[in-house]
Coordinates of C-alpha atoms in Angstrom, one line a residue:
L13 CA 9.7 5.7 17.7
A14 CA 10.2 5.2 14.0
C15 CA 9.2 2.4 11.6
P16 CA 11.5 2.5 8.6
L17 CA 11.1 -0.1 5.8
P18 CA 13.8 -1.6 3.6
A19 CA 13.2 1.0 0.8
I20 CA 15.0 3.6 2.8
A21 CA 18.2 2.0 1.6
E22 CA 17.3 3.5 -1.8
N23 CA 16.0 6.8 -0.3
A24 CA 12.5 5.7 -1.3
G25 CA 10.9 4.7 2.0
T26 CA 8.1 6.2 3.9
T27 CA 8.7 6.2 7.7
I28 CA 6.3 7.0 10.5
V29 CA 7.7 8.9 13.4
T30 CA 6.5 9.8 16.9
P31 CA 6.9 12.1 18.6
P32 CA 7.3 14.5 15.7
E33 CA 10.7 15.7 16.9
P34 CA 12.1 17.9 14.0
R35 CA 15.6 16.3 14.0
T36 CA 14.2 12.8 13.8
V37 CA 11.8 13.8 11.1
A38 CA 14.7 15.4 9.1
V39 CA 16.7 12.2 9.2
F40 CA 13.9 10.2 7.7
E41 CA 13.1 12.9 5.2
K42 CA 16.6 12.4 3.8
L43 CA 15.8 8.7 3.4
G44 CA 12.5 9.1 1.6
T45 CA 9.4 10.5 3.3
A46 CA 8.7 11.0 7.0
V47 CA 5.2 10.9 8.3
P48 CA 5.2 12.5 11.8
V49 CA 2.3 11.7 14.1
A50 CA 1.4 13.1 17.5
T51 CA 0.6 10.0 19.4
E52 CA 1.8 6.4 19.9
D53 CA -1.8 5.2 19.1
Q54 CA -1.6 6.9 15.7
F55 CA 1.8 5.4 15.2
K56 CA 0.5 1.9 16.0
R57 CA -2.4 2.2 13.6
L58 CA -0.2 3.4 10.8
Q59 CA 2.3 0.7 11.6
A60 CA -0.5 -1.9 10.9
M61 CA -0.2 -0.8 7.2
T62 CA 3.2 -2.5 7.1
C63 CA 1.6 -5.8 7.8
I64 CA -0.3 -5.8 4.5
M65 CA 3.0 -5.9 2.6
G66 CA 2.7 -9.7 2.3
D67 CA -0.9 -9.4 1.1
L68 CA 0.3 -7.0 -1.7
Y69 CA 3.0 -9.5 -2.7
A70 CA 0.5 -12.4 -2.5
R71 CA -1.8 -10.4 -4.9
Q72 CA 1.1 -9.8 -7.2
K73 CA 2.1 -13.5 -7.1
T74 CA -1.5 -14.5 -7.9
A75 CA -1.6 -12.2 -10.9
Q76 CA 1.8 -13.5 -12.0
D77 CA 0.7 -17.1 -11.7
W78 CA -2.5 -16.4 -13.6
L79 CA -0.5 -14.9 -16.4
V80 CA 1.9 -17.8 -16.6
T81 CA -1.0 -20.3 -16.4
N82 CA -2.5 -18.6 -19.3
G83 CA 0.6 -18.8 -21.5
V84 CA 2.6 -15.7 -20.7
D85 CA 6.4 -16.2 -20.3
A86 CA 7.3 -16.3 -16.6
T87 CA 10.0 -13.6 -17.1
A88 CA 7.6 -11.3 -18.9
A89 CA 4.9 -12.0 -16.3
S90 CA 7.1 -11.2 -13.3
A91 CA 8.6 -8.1 -14.9
Y92 CA 5.2 -6.7 -15.9
V93 CA 3.4 -7.5 -12.7
G94 CA 6.2 -5.9 -10.6
G95 CA 6.3 -2.9 -12.9
V96 CA 2.6 -2.3 -13.4
F97 CA 1.9 -2.5 -9.6
H98 CA 4.6 0.1 -9.1
T99 CA 3.0 2.2 -11.9
M100 CA -0.5 1.9 -10.5
T101 CA 0.5 3.0 -7.0
H102 CA 2.5 6.0 -8.3
D103 CA -0.5 8.3 -8.3
A104 CA -1.0 7.7 -4.6
R105 CA 2.5 8.3 -3.5
N106 CA 1.8 11.9 -2.3
A107 CA -1.8 11.2 -1.2
K108 CA -3.9 13.8 0.4
P109 CA -7.1 12.9 2.4
S110 CA -9.3 12.6 -0.7
T111 CA -6.7 11.1 -3.2
L112 CA -7.6 7.5 -2.7
S113 CA -11.3 8.1 -2.9
D114 CA -10.7 10.1 -6.0
L115 CA -8.6 7.4 -7.6
V116 CA -11.3 4.8 -7.0
A117 CA -14.1 7.1 -8.2
E118 CA -12.3 7.9 -11.5
Q119 CA -12.5 4.3 -12.7
T120 CA -14.5 4.1 -15.9
P121 CA -18.2 3.5 -15.1
G122 CA -19.0 0.0 -16.4
G123 CA -15.4 -0.6 -17.2
M124 CA -13.1 -3.5 -16.1
N125 CA -11.5 -1.7 -13.2
E126 CA -14.9 -0.9 -11.8
M127 CA -16.0 -4.5 -12.3
V128 CA -13.0 -5.8 -10.3
I129 CA -13.8 -3.4 -7.5
A130 CA -17.4 -4.5 -7.4
E131 CA -16.5 -8.2 -7.5
Q132 CA -13.9 -7.8 -4.7
R133 CA -16.4 -5.8 -2.6
E134 CA -19.1 -8.5 -3.3
D135 CA -16.6 -11.3 -2.3
G136 CA -15.9 -9.4 0.9
A137 CA -12.2 -8.7 0.1
Y138 CA -12.3 -5.1 1.6
T139 CA -14.2 -6.2 4.7
S140 CA -11.7 -9.0 5.1
L141 CA -8.9 -6.5 4.9
E142 CA -10.5 -4.3 7.6
H143 CA -10.9 -7.4 9.8
S144 CA -7.2 -8.2 9.3
L145 CA -6.2 -4.7 10.2
D146 CA -8.4 -4.8 13.3
S147 CA -6.7 -8.1 14.3
I148 CA -3.2 -6.7 13.8
Y149 CA -3.9 -3.6 15.9
S150 CA -5.6 -5.5 18.8

């Protein structure tokens, strides 16, 4: 099994593969990054991540709409939101087990990034995401 996403057309996709058969993994490594896993259960759990693509785009759209509503030109707003989200996720592209925790922890204490995390947590955004992932997997 493999779950390639459209970015493989630009050799920029990340594809989960099971079983971790070397020839299959090699094919997807040529198209971006292959993430081989030992079991179908792990594959299905990882595959749930592809279902939050729409949520990511909805967050980007919300940010773009906010900018436009507050006087930013629509062309500039869309270009910046698309580019800055790509920039922000760049540090996580080769994530190790502690990378994402480290990236969250390095936000400036008392700063605006930390404020957004706290507000999102307080509003239940992260718990809601976990609920959606549970729903997708079940």
